[in-house]
Amino acid sequence: MNTAGQTSGLPSPAENGKLEELEEETSRLRRKLDQVTPSTPIERQQHNLAPSPVPIESSTVHVAPAIDRSNFQIPPQCEMHAYHRPNLSGANGGLLADRVIDGLRVDSQAITDTFGLFYEYYAPLLPVIDPMVSPDGTPPALLSSRPKLTKNIDYYTKYPFIFWAIVSVGSRRYTKDVTLLHSLAPRVTQVALDALKEPRGRTILGLTLLITWPFPTDVSTKDVTFTLSAPLVHIGIRMGLHVPLSAQDFHRSKMETPERKIFRRSEAWIRCLTAYQRASCMYGAAPSAWVASNFDFQWRQELSDILNPSLLFQFKLQRLQSQAYATITENGCDKVSPDQKPALTIILKIFDRQIRDMESENPWLDDFNRFHVVLTRLQIVGLHLLRPFEEIEPTDLMQIYLMACTVLTLLHKCDNTMHLISVSPDYIHGVVMIAGSTLLRLLKSDFAQFVDQKDGKAAFLECINVLKLMSCANNDLPARYSLVLAQLWTSDKVFKFADGAPCLNLRTRSRFAISLVLDCVWWWREEFGGQPGVYSKGESSPAPSNVHPPGQPTFENLFGPEDIMNFPFLDDQLWSDIDWSFDPNLAIPMVSAPMDPAIGSSSRPNDWSSLPPSS
């Protein structure tokens, strides 16, 4: 394949010779894994994103103090087990101390409860906070009973940003004081912005929490998740996390770099990239190319052997989605012309094939990881809707429909064990909105005759119910969008021209999968919001002649139509290599051998507590 084809993000046939080498490496990994003894149940609990079946009453698990469950909006039917949470009992009558942020006093009961809620429900999904560090200097019973784990720091004194980020996340479902989350939002956001002025090593912890569980927004506030995601990666680069073997080059004083710290820094970098890529995809932007990591080949193999397989697998999925978006952008496939239609179809099918291969090569996957497989596939195969609706193959439409339904099925399975609906991260909110928008468009089209109407309607209504359950504040985005979907379902005008003819082509086209959501928002605004539409019915964008005044350069003037329409990778060689399997990750190669999520993770900590401050 020529050079132009390689820059498009598609695999080069010249690399086929590596397959035998990869197969030998896979066999070596399988033999190595067969010799490894699975770690203990508590180790699996500490290092797996999904909860362990270890009983919560086990003596090896330190349970937080009793909390009045009526203060939390968490369904009582099943208890989520903690990854390793501390006993928060302190000297102040068993409570942490009152704390003040920008004139707002948060009482000791609220501080204790929100920390307890965070460690119990949120930390297992993102185990980046060290439970052995005191929240605010009040000595927890767990630390006093195990002096060797006591650390002479506390979050409130040394890392106030992290302290308030934890309180903010824990307050999302704290109903004893329903005003707390709203009151904290502007104050903690300002603390986050101030932390960017002089970032330290642990600044990335607070940023990761606020990007994963951002403050709810209404019509009067703006979401800063995407804005904060770029500094997250920049701070990681400033600390040298992207080159863990060469981190000394980014620090003024001598660094101790034992292997344990190198692995911890590598994990921190992966979490930074994953959070950034998820925020970018949910905003509708292709992540920048510099998110690739510079691990050498041997070190990548070492990481594959020791890092949490769930974390590694989800990183690879997100990396693959980012590559798909970058490839579509590079080839201009969001503006589908007759010559570009085959290109978009091929790109989507190739990347979807890679995701399915990843799933089949990792039989250890649990429901939580399979859920991530499906939500990633939906965000890729859903882009078939960028093509003219009448030209999309029925099999592609059926695949989109099934992916949207499967997202809901697996989400409920995860919710039964880990309350995922109630404590879901922001990117899961976005995927449910994409699923609801997709089902709405398909069920309002002629495609509806090929599916069971009753089941289709039930799946769509379930999207609305799930969004309501995900809402953690009045009039936040999940709540508002559930209303949008409900009203559009009853509309006789949605996706139709003025004369009643179908108008199913996407008009918002440049925001990838989130375009499906934004397109529905514009339909709602035109009919229910009293706002004039910015698109003509059936038109994806204003006519070019109206956009560029005379004398102003256009995209075609700058680059030339032959550059826009030229797709050198669509040659005969591509068709012969269409089933060739390539590694979707530049940072870390995919582990093909079946792995138990507990294997190889017992020797690493579940936090980034020893990350050195950036110079």
XYZ file of C-alpha atoms in Angstrom:
615
model
C 0.000 0.000 0.000
C 1.337 3.442 -0.778
C 2.303 6.089 1.736
C -0.924 8.022 1.389
C -2.832 4.936 2.304
C -0.799 4.453 5.421
C -1.476 7.928 6.703
C -5.165 7.228 6.626
C -4.834 5.044 9.729
C -5.471 1.743 7.894
C -3.069 -1.237 8.188
C -0.229 -1.679 5.728
C 0.087 -5.080 4.009
C 3.835 -4.815 4.539
C 3.216 -5.589 8.205
C 1.626 -8.965 7.493
C 4.997 -10.576 8.126
C 4.598 -9.755 11.824
C 1.658 -12.116 12.231
C 3.789 -15.220 12.754
C 5.877 -13.346 15.306
C 2.731 -12.225 17.136
C 1.325 -15.755 17.121
C 4.526 -17.058 18.716
C 4.310 -14.327 21.353
C 0.672 -15.240 22.024
C 1.626 -18.862 22.555
C 4.352 -17.783 24.963
C 1.860 -15.721 26.959
C -0.602 -18.612 27.142
C 2.105 -20.922 28.503
C 3.121 -18.282 31.018
C -0.450 -17.714 32.173
C -1.017 -21.431 32.615
C 1.789 -21.443 35.168
C 0.425 -18.516 37.176
C -1.635 -19.171 40.296
C -4.686 -16.922 40.517
C -4.520 -14.335 43.227
C -6.682 -14.471 46.303
C -10.309 -13.286 46.265
C -9.454 -10.082 48.114
C -6.715 -9.283 45.576
C -9.218 -9.751 42.777
C -11.528 -7.419 44.652
C -8.871 -4.728 44.912
C -7.717 -4.801 41.319
C -10.748 -5.615 39.229
C -13.147 -2.919 38.096
C -16.081 -5.252 38.568
C -16.994 -6.141 42.141
C -15.786 -9.387 43.610
C -18.110 -12.027 45.043
C -16.266 -11.766 48.382
C -18.826 -11.172 51.155
C -18.703 -7.665 52.503
C -18.624 -8.981 56.050
C -15.286 -10.689 55.396
C -12.684 -9.878 58.020
C -10.217 -8.946 55.290
C -12.424 -6.101 54.097
C -12.535 -2.991 56.262
C -16.083 -1.710 56.202
C -16.944 1.979 56.500
C -19.030 3.060 59.491
C -22.740 2.479 59.377
C -24.509 5.082 57.285
C -28.186 5.825 57.049
C -29.072 4.374 53.634
C -32.156 6.581 53.415
C -29.799 9.487 52.704
C -28.633 7.996 49.419
C -30.428 7.539 46.120
C -29.076 4.028 45.650
C -31.469 1.137 44.994
C -31.403 -1.111 48.072
C -31.854 -4.416 46.274
C -28.153 -5.309 46.038
C -25.026 -4.192 47.819
C -21.927 -3.221 45.859
C -18.747 -4.449 47.469
C -15.951 -1.963 48.082
C -12.560 -2.338 46.455
C -10.763 -1.640 49.781
C -12.266 1.239 51.629
C -11.050 2.624 54.939
C -12.864 2.874 58.202
C -13.626 6.590 58.391
C -14.233 6.647 62.154
C -12.254 9.482 63.716
C -11.823 11.334 66.975
C -14.757 13.688 66.391
C -17.480 11.385 67.612
C -16.742 8.932 64.824
C -16.964 11.676 62.172
C -14.515 13.637 60.094
C -14.183 17.338 60.837
C -16.243 20.219 59.426
C -14.555 21.857 56.442
C -14.981 25.168 54.590
C -14.542 25.957 50.901
C -14.936 29.525 49.672
C -17.361 30.486 52.447
C -19.361 27.251 52.272
C -19.206 25.182 55.463
C -19.733 21.438 54.985
C -20.523 19.741 58.274
C -18.754 16.679 59.587
C -21.682 14.344 58.913
C -21.814 15.332 55.235
C -18.024 14.987 54.855
C -18.060 11.535 56.432
C -21.070 10.360 54.469
C -19.822 11.586 51.082
C -16.400 9.998 51.626
C -18.109 6.759 52.632
C -20.331 6.848 49.581
C -17.371 7.558 47.313
C -15.299 4.648 48.615
C -18.247 2.283 48.549
C -19.779 2.951 45.138
C -17.525 5.108 42.965
C -13.970 4.092 43.849
C -14.381 0.516 42.530
C -15.075 1.991 39.077
C -12.017 4.241 39.208
C -9.571 2.988 41.883
C -7.148 5.904 41.834
C -7.510 7.186 45.412
C -5.342 5.645 48.105
C -7.672 4.479 50.919
C -4.709 4.427 53.307
C -4.338 8.218 53.184
C -6.368 10.113 55.784
C -9.027 12.351 54.197
C -8.373 15.373 56.410
C -5.886 14.502 59.132
C -8.475 12.905 61.436
C -6.824 9.532 62.173
C -9.064 6.755 60.853
C -9.313 3.635 62.977
C -7.939 1.538 60.144
C -4.727 3.553 59.986
C -4.163 3.519 63.736
C -4.678 -0.232 63.832
C -2.201 -0.777 60.987
C 0.645 1.696 61.588
C 2.810 0.401 58.766
C 0.208 1.666 56.271
C -0.142 5.115 57.859
C 1.045 7.978 55.665
C 2.018 11.313 57.160
C -0.148 13.272 54.742
C -3.827 13.943 54.357
C -5.825 15.073 51.357
C -7.391 18.157 52.909
C -4.096 19.699 54.068
C -1.775 18.780 51.202
C -4.154 18.094 48.299
C -7.358 20.101 48.880
C -8.377 19.734 45.237
C -8.504 15.945 45.595
C -10.344 16.233 48.914
C -13.125 18.380 47.438
C -13.270 16.320 44.249
C -14.005 13.228 46.377
C -16.675 15.076 48.355
C -18.218 16.313 45.092
C -18.428 12.845 43.545
C -19.802 11.376 46.771
C -22.471 14.091 46.984
C -24.042 13.145 43.654
C -26.448 10.767 45.427
C -26.442 12.318 48.880
C -30.085 13.211 49.530
C -29.741 14.263 53.159
C -28.528 17.600 51.749
C -29.729 17.846 48.162
C -28.251 21.334 47.799
C -24.680 20.231 48.524
C -23.758 19.179 44.975
C -25.140 22.381 43.501
C -23.316 24.494 46.093
C -20.013 22.721 45.536
C -20.071 22.936 41.729
C -18.774 26.501 41.135
C -16.402 26.379 44.104
C -14.739 23.063 43.252
C -14.575 23.991 39.567
C -12.645 27.110 40.557
C -10.334 25.021 42.737
C -9.718 22.779 39.715
C -8.851 25.755 37.521
C -6.548 27.149 40.209
C -4.811 23.767 40.449
C -3.881 24.051 36.766
C -1.748 27.118 37.482
C 0.759 25.110 39.500
C -0.042 21.449 38.763
C 1.480 18.769 40.947
C 1.631 15.030 40.561
C -1.686 14.327 42.206
C -3.546 17.040 40.317
C -4.325 14.373 37.743
C -6.260 12.431 40.382
C -8.743 15.240 40.974
C -9.033 16.001 37.252
C -9.718 12.347 36.459
C -12.513 12.231 39.035
C -14.187 15.423 37.761
C -13.887 14.326 34.121
C -15.368 10.914 34.895
C -18.173 12.296 37.103
C -18.567 15.967 36.139
C -20.886 18.372 37.858
C -24.418 18.307 36.408
C -25.227 21.194 34.101
C -28.494 22.922 33.301
C -29.402 25.539 30.726
C -27.602 28.243 32.735
C -24.249 26.449 33.153
C -21.728 24.927 30.794
C -19.960 21.594 30.974
C -16.174 21.904 31.383
C -15.409 18.178 31.068
C -13.912 18.412 27.605
C -12.021 21.580 28.570
C -10.379 19.871 31.555
C -9.493 16.701 29.628
C -6.685 18.317 27.620
C -4.823 19.689 30.689
C -5.094 16.209 32.190
C -2.956 14.787 29.384
C -0.629 17.800 29.294
C 0.108 17.461 33.012
C 0.798 13.767 32.477
C 3.278 14.622 29.737
C 4.859 17.295 31.923
C 5.432 14.608 34.565
C 6.890 12.232 31.978
C 4.143 9.649 32.403
C 4.081 9.025 28.643
C 7.684 7.774 28.758
C 7.892 5.965 32.108
C 11.367 4.592 31.405
C 12.701 8.103 30.694
C 10.771 10.109 33.296
C 14.041 11.514 34.663
C 14.271 13.705 31.566
C 11.236 15.649 32.821
C 12.440 16.354 36.366
C 15.102 18.655 37.791
C 16.212 16.473 40.686
C 17.177 12.827 40.696
C 14.262 10.421 40.672
C 14.053 6.976 42.144
C 12.592 4.759 39.442
C 12.072 1.262 40.822
C 10.026 -1.038 38.657
C 7.005 -0.676 40.935
C 6.871 3.085 40.368
C 7.378 2.656 36.627
C 4.352 0.377 36.437
C 2.334 2.809 38.540
C 3.261 5.704 36.257
C 2.362 3.598 33.215
C -1.063 2.872 34.658
C -1.572 6.545 35.442
C -0.785 7.450 31.838
C -3.260 4.886 30.527
C -5.974 6.310 32.769
C -5.153 9.836 31.574
C -5.435 8.785 27.938
C -8.653 6.853 28.496
C -10.326 9.744 30.320
C -9.224 12.201 27.622
C -10.355 9.992 24.743
C -13.741 9.316 26.317
C -14.319 13.016 26.931
C -13.341 13.809 23.335
C -15.617 11.171 21.833
C -18.547 12.286 23.987
C -17.966 15.870 22.855
C -17.892 14.694 19.253
C -14.248 15.396 18.487
C -11.540 13.044 17.294
C -8.827 12.811 19.986
C -5.554 14.409 18.972
C -2.861 12.228 17.448
C -0.336 12.878 20.233
C -2.238 10.674 22.664
C -0.113 7.771 21.417
C 2.344 6.464 23.972
C 6.052 5.851 23.460
C 6.536 2.598 25.327
C 9.158 0.454 23.649
C 8.109 -2.989 22.467
C 9.676 -4.955 25.327
C 8.128 -2.665 27.944
C 4.717 -2.978 26.311
C 4.932 -6.736 26.765
C 5.858 -6.282 30.423
C 2.853 -4.015 30.967
C 0.562 -6.489 29.266
C 1.664 -9.098 31.779
C 1.133 -7.069 34.951
C -1.493 -4.335 34.417
C -5.125 -4.895 35.280
C -6.527 -6.687 32.200
C -9.865 -4.852 32.489
C -8.136 -1.470 32.441
C -5.909 -2.546 29.570
C -8.796 -3.974 27.557
C -10.942 -0.853 27.935
C -7.986 1.317 26.991
C -7.517 -0.676 23.791
C -11.197 -0.368 22.949
C -11.088 3.376 23.450
C -7.888 3.622 21.470
C -9.492 1.741 18.591
C -12.516 4.045 18.601
C -10.217 7.064 18.567
C -8.341 5.621 15.589
C -11.625 5.067 13.753
C -12.662 8.679 14.308
C -9.236 9.944 13.213
C -9.390 7.852 10.031
C -12.856 9.157 9.172
C -11.665 12.726 9.742
C -8.506 12.326 7.682
C -10.495 11.062 4.715
C -13.343 13.564 4.963
C -15.931 10.839 5.311
C -18.229 12.924 7.511
C -19.282 14.732 4.304
C -20.323 11.756 2.235
C -20.128 12.280 -1.517
C -20.755 9.506 -4.064
C -17.039 8.726 -4.155
C -16.721 8.690 -0.376
C -19.598 6.354 0.449
C -17.577 3.169 -0.144
C -14.719 4.587 1.917
C -16.905 5.241 4.966
C -18.514 1.807 4.760
C -15.169 0.026 4.517
C -13.610 2.014 7.361
C -16.523 1.258 9.692
C -16.562 -2.442 8.862
C -12.812 -2.803 9.338
C -12.808 -1.172 12.761
C -15.924 -3.051 13.876
C -14.195 -6.260 12.844
C -11.212 -5.400 15.027
C -13.476 -4.875 18.047
C -15.160 -8.239 17.513
C -11.755 -9.889 17.188
C -10.642 -8.326 20.460
C -13.725 -9.683 22.183
C -13.300 -13.199 20.842
C -9.603 -13.291 21.778
C -10.344 -12.461 25.426
C -12.811 -15.097 26.692
C -12.326 -13.970 30.318
C -14.453 -10.847 29.741
C -17.179 -10.210 32.297
C -20.431 -8.310 31.755
C -18.806 -4.958 32.521
C -16.155 -5.393 29.841
C -18.653 -6.813 27.337
C -20.755 -3.739 27.985
C -17.800 -1.609 26.908
C -17.414 -3.718 23.783
C -21.022 -3.065 22.812
C -20.998 0.653 23.599
C -17.834 1.054 21.504
C -19.341 -0.868 18.602
C -22.501 1.245 18.747
C -20.454 4.436 18.437
C -18.757 3.032 15.329
C -21.477 1.132 13.452
C -23.917 3.953 14.240
C -21.890 6.129 11.863
C -23.434 4.244 8.938
C -26.239 6.773 9.482
C -23.963 9.457 8.068
C -24.797 7.967 4.679
C -28.091 8.745 2.926
C -30.623 6.714 4.865
C -32.178 5.062 1.829
C -28.771 3.777 0.721
C -27.858 2.060 3.979
C -27.971 -1.726 3.770
C -30.788 -3.305 5.831
C -28.190 -5.560 7.480
C -26.279 -2.488 8.684
C -29.464 -0.942 10.061
C -30.287 -4.184 11.840
C -26.803 -4.281 13.355
C -27.219 -0.711 14.646
C -30.610 -1.580 16.124
C -29.291 -4.685 17.874
C -26.291 -2.811 19.285
C -28.573 -0.134 20.754
C -30.781 -2.781 22.387
C -27.795 -4.755 23.671
C -26.382 -1.654 25.358
C -29.495 -1.542 27.539
C -29.469 -5.277 28.224
C -25.871 -5.339 29.441
C -26.293 -2.078 31.335
C -29.028 -3.666 33.434
C -26.924 -6.785 34.028
C -24.110 -4.594 35.339
C -26.557 -2.585 37.408
C -27.636 -5.733 39.232
C -24.134 -6.165 40.657
C -22.576 -2.693 40.776
C -25.386 -0.097 40.642
C -23.970 1.130 37.346
C -27.064 3.146 36.409
C -27.009 5.147 39.635
C -23.254 5.805 39.683
C -22.557 5.710 35.943
C -19.707 7.848 34.587
C -20.448 10.629 32.133
C -19.491 8.658 29.017
C -22.119 6.025 29.833
C -24.765 8.763 29.989
C -23.722 9.763 26.482
C -23.914 6.224 25.117
C -27.454 5.758 26.474
C -28.462 9.025 24.783
C -26.926 7.749 21.533
C -28.823 4.469 21.881
C -32.128 6.279 22.475
C -31.542 8.625 19.518
C -30.689 5.684 17.285
C -33.789 3.700 18.269
C -35.985 6.767 17.752
C -34.696 7.314 14.214
C -34.976 3.653 13.238
C -38.424 3.117 14.736
C -39.722 6.263 12.996
C -38.545 4.941 9.618
C -39.661 2.181 7.273
C -37.059 -0.038 8.926
C -39.503 -0.503 11.832
C -41.426 -3.090 9.806
C -38.471 -5.489 10.092
C -38.436 -5.585 13.902
C -40.951 -6.421 16.578
C -42.793 -3.149 17.234
C -43.562 -4.027 20.830
C -39.958 -4.912 21.658
C -38.631 -1.861 19.834
C -40.930 0.502 21.716
C -40.062 -1.178 25.021
C -36.339 -0.716 24.355
C -36.837 2.950 23.476
C -38.952 3.649 26.561
C -36.335 1.880 28.667
C -33.764 4.400 27.385
C -35.964 7.193 28.714
C -36.357 5.469 32.085
C -32.617 4.808 32.387
C -31.803 8.453 31.657
C -34.203 9.513 34.407
C -32.487 7.152 36.836
C -29.080 8.489 35.811
C -30.114 12.054 36.554
C -28.572 13.336 39.786
C -29.925 16.913 39.717
C -33.048 18.675 38.544
C -32.892 19.603 34.872
C -29.440 18.106 34.265
C -28.542 16.702 30.853
C -29.904 13.126 31.306
C -33.189 14.523 32.668
C -33.542 17.068 29.866
C -32.742 14.578 27.141
C -35.213 12.039 28.496
C -37.873 14.714 27.958
C -36.582 15.370 24.432
C -36.892 11.695 23.512
C -40.328 11.362 25.119
C -41.754 14.342 23.213
C -40.182 13.365 19.896
C -41.690 9.873 20.249
C -45.185 11.388 20.287
C -44.448 13.768 17.402
C -45.917 13.267 13.943
C -43.497 15.765 12.383
C -40.099 14.482 13.475
C -37.870 13.247 10.634
C -40.354 14.485 8.005
C -40.492 17.189 5.377
C -43.302 19.705 5.459
C -45.240 17.543 2.968
C -44.916 14.476 5.207
C -42.203 12.716 3.197
C -39.447 11.021 5.255
C -36.445 13.183 6.155
C -34.149 10.683 7.844
C -30.718 11.895 6.750
C -28.573 13.335 9.521
C -28.256 17.097 9.351
C -25.659 17.365 12.128
C -22.786 15.345 10.717
C -19.396 16.434 12.033
C -19.669 15.298 15.676
C -19.392 11.538 15.070
C -21.758 9.381 17.168
C -22.945 12.322 19.242
C -24.305 13.792 15.977
C -27.260 11.426 16.432
C -28.083 13.153 19.724
C -27.569 16.707 18.473
C -29.690 16.075 15.396
C -32.594 15.008 17.608
C -32.071 18.103 19.751
C -32.516 20.342 16.690
C -35.673 18.508 15.666
C -37.013 19.036 19.184
C -36.075 22.724 19.200
C -37.884 23.331 15.939
C -41.124 21.662 17.056
C -41.239 22.043 20.829
C -38.630 24.644 21.715
C -39.986 27.471 19.610
C -36.630 28.006 17.907
C -36.124 28.348 14.161
C -34.064 25.552 12.679
C -30.540 26.253 11.492
C -30.718 23.515 8.870
C -33.118 23.268 5.965
C -35.170 20.106 6.133
C -33.148 17.319 4.634
C -30.040 19.479 4.357
C -26.888 18.652 6.310
C -25.496 22.171 6.182
C -26.189 25.508 4.488
C -25.307 25.680 0.820
C -21.590 26.405 0.304
C -22.351 29.477 -1.822
C -24.039 31.094 1.178
C -21.272 30.201 3.615
C -18.252 31.710 1.870
C -18.527 35.331 0.726
C -16.920 36.234 -2.606
C -13.159 36.353 -2.357
C -12.967 34.223 0.786
C -11.029 30.931 0.485
C -13.068 27.756 0.679
C -11.924 24.291 1.662
C -11.831 23.359 -2.028
C -9.839 26.510 -2.896
C -7.222 25.710 -0.283
C -6.738 22.018 -0.901
C -8.252 21.296 -4.290
C -11.062 18.847 -5.027
C -8.612 16.205 -6.198
C -7.093 16.104 -2.688
C -10.468 15.866 -1.000
C -11.810 13.133 -3.221
C -8.604 11.089 -3.514
C -8.673 7.873 -1.479
C -5.553 5.933 -2.511
C -6.206 3.226 0.101
C -9.280 2.061 -1.847
C -7.186 -0.099 -4.158
C -7.287 -3.765 -5.078
C -4.788 -4.576 -2.343
C -7.188 -3.332 0.346
C -9.876 -5.743 -0.762
C -7.465 -8.666 -0.544
C -6.377 -7.544 2.923
C -9.823 -6.683 4.257
C -9.694 -9.537 6.783
C -6.158 -8.847 7.894
C -5.966 -8.360 11.644
C -3.881 -5.456 12.853
C -2.972 -4.132 16.267
C -5.214 -1.130 17.012
C -2.945 0.199 19.726
C 0.161 2.298 19.319
C 0.705 2.419 23.049
C 0.339 -1.208 24.142
C -0.234 -4.337 22.057
C -3.332 -6.409 22.605
C -2.988 -9.426 24.875
C -4.454 -12.237 22.836
C -4.190 -14.950 25.446
C -7.184 -15.633 27.688
C -6.622 -13.910 31.008
C -8.357 -13.970 34.323
C -8.747 -10.357 35.470
C -6.992 -11.171 38.728
C -3.815 -12.586 37.186
C -0.819 -10.329 37.237
C -2.416 -7.553 39.231
C -1.606 -8.476 42.820
C 1.847 -6.870 42.766
C 0.707 -3.384 41.860
C -1.062 -0.803 44.042
C -4.528 0.442 43.196
C -3.629 4.116 43.414
C -1.090 6.625 42.164
C -0.129 7.760 45.652
C 3.612 7.849 45.060
C 3.559 9.905 41.884
C 6.226 12.578 42.362
C 5.282 16.218 41.948
C 6.094 17.690 38.578
C 9.064 19.980 38.493
